[in-house]
Amino acid sequence: MSDKNSIYYEFGVSPVINAAGTKTRIGGSLIRPEAVEAMREAAESFAVLSDLQSRASRLISELTGAEAGYVTSGAGAGLMLAGAAVLARDDFSAMSRLPETAGIVDEIVMARTHRTEYDHAFRAAGAEIVDVGTNDYHLGTGSTNVEPWELEQAITEETAAVGYIEKSYTQPELSVVTDIAHEHDTPVIVDAAAELPPRRNFSRFIEQGADLVVFSGGKAIRGPQTTGIVAGRQDLIESIALQNLDMHIAGEIWNPPELLDDVDLSNGVPRQGIGRPLKVGKEELIGLLRALELFLEEDQDEQRQRWLRRAEYLDGELSEIDGLDSRIEHTEESIAPEVVVAIDADVVGSTAIEITRTLQKADPRVFLGSDRLHREELVLNPMCLKDDQVDHVLDRIITAINAEYDATATEFMA
Ligand SMILES: *Cc1c(COP(=O)(O)O)cnc(C)c1O
């Protein structure tokens, strides 16, 4: 198998065969080789980081239709910087004080069902999150989680922004939320970290009125794992830049980058902002730009077909085994087709959790999707698998449950 000579072994760490999809804790996605090469070249000389950010802003703007853009050290960092931007706006004094918010409008309103652990980033910037709505949709009575009037009512003089997480199931629709927020001159920040592909999502949320949208660079774009993108309003992106860029410079010799052309810098240079620890290096910036170019050129239908062939093969083989009931889930909204395998623990002799744990402890470690373990289901996502790993994953599952099945009798053909 291709990972035998993995660099991770050299450092005493077992590599992972990834049938779980783009999951941060196992390395996100595989960075494109061309992006690695671009990073290697970038490492050979210096460049002004803010020049690179200005260039990136233009590219992100073309891509998304937003006024401006910025490269961050991940979507999580993008959320924190977006939070810092809606709190401080263009106020250098506020920038220097965050996350302390005495005298600063600091509430971010969110539908309760949009809360995730990623929104800790808003609180880290100094925001206080105001929850709206209920979880009643899950009662199955037809009741919705959040009514537009509830959001409307929660927006007050103390509101700095509305936070929104974009998933195919989130309610209310983004355009409804942006309409309400904009009536109160309140910006909307959208977490769309994992909503690519399809490529049209680059512009979709901006078209629906989002003021800032955050994407991960280390998921399907396959840039460096420590990158993200923020696209949105010029004034808010400027605020992000001012709070993220290194500001240790004398005003007299500072050449502000094109990105800050519209900022009034007559009073001098702002202090290092709260975003300064979220530095993005020149190599990551160039790596992401190259990855973005390639993501734009990629034939996404062909790629989906490739993922589907892996999924169909796994589904076909697994459904042959007693105690496993396999199916493919593949909807318009899903990023990749997934193989869902229901486990009959009485027949198989192990639960979904036990199988998952066994595979994770193998060498190399094998990771499956784990979001349906509570339903006794394994999930196999083909998007981060290599063709020559497909049979290995099958083999590990079969070994883990001692199934009487000859996995070597078939072979995956890409
Ligand atoms: C992955 C993810 C993030 C964090 O992205 P990073 O690029 O790893 O910082 C934030 N929000 C959601 C919904 C995500 O899926």
Short mmCIF file of C-alpha atoms in Angstrom, two decimals, residues 79-88 94 97-101 106 108 119-128 243 274:
data_model
loop_
_atom_site.label_atom_id
_atom_site.label_comp_id
_atom_site.label_asym_id
_atom_site.label_seq_id
_atom_site.Cartn_x
_atom_site.Cartn_y
_atom_site.Cartn_z
CA LEU A 79 -14.71 33.39 12.12
CA MET A 80 -12.66 34.98 14.89
CA LEU A 81 -11.42 37.74 12.56
CA ALA A 82 -14.94 38.26 11.23
CA GLY A 83 -16.10 38.63 14.84
CA ALA A 84 -13.29 41.12 15.53
CA ALA A 85 -14.23 43.06 12.38
CA VAL A 86 -17.93 43.49 13.24
CA LEU A 87 -17.00 44.55 16.79
CA ALA A 88 -14.20 47.01 16.03
CA ALA A 94 -11.58 49.37 19.70
CA ARG A 97 -8.84 46.79 23.18
CA LEU A 98 -10.47 43.57 21.94
CA PRO A 99 -11.43 41.13 23.40
CA GLU A 100 -12.37 43.69 26.06
CA THR A 101 -15.59 45.30 24.88
CA ASP A 106 -20.61 43.37 21.11
CA ILE A 108 -23.77 38.45 17.91
CA ASP A 119 -18.60 29.84 17.34
CA HIS A 120 -16.23 29.90 20.31
CA ALA A 121 -14.22 31.95 17.79
CA PHE A 122 -16.77 34.79 18.05
CA ARG A 123 -16.49 34.76 21.83
CA ALA A 124 -12.71 34.69 21.60
CA ALA A 125 -12.92 37.98 19.64
CA GLY A 126 -14.90 39.45 22.53
CA ALA A 127 -18.47 38.92 21.32
CA GLU A 128 -21.34 37.80 23.46
CA GLN A 243 -6.34 43.37 13.04
CA ILE A 274 -6.33 40.54 18.34
#
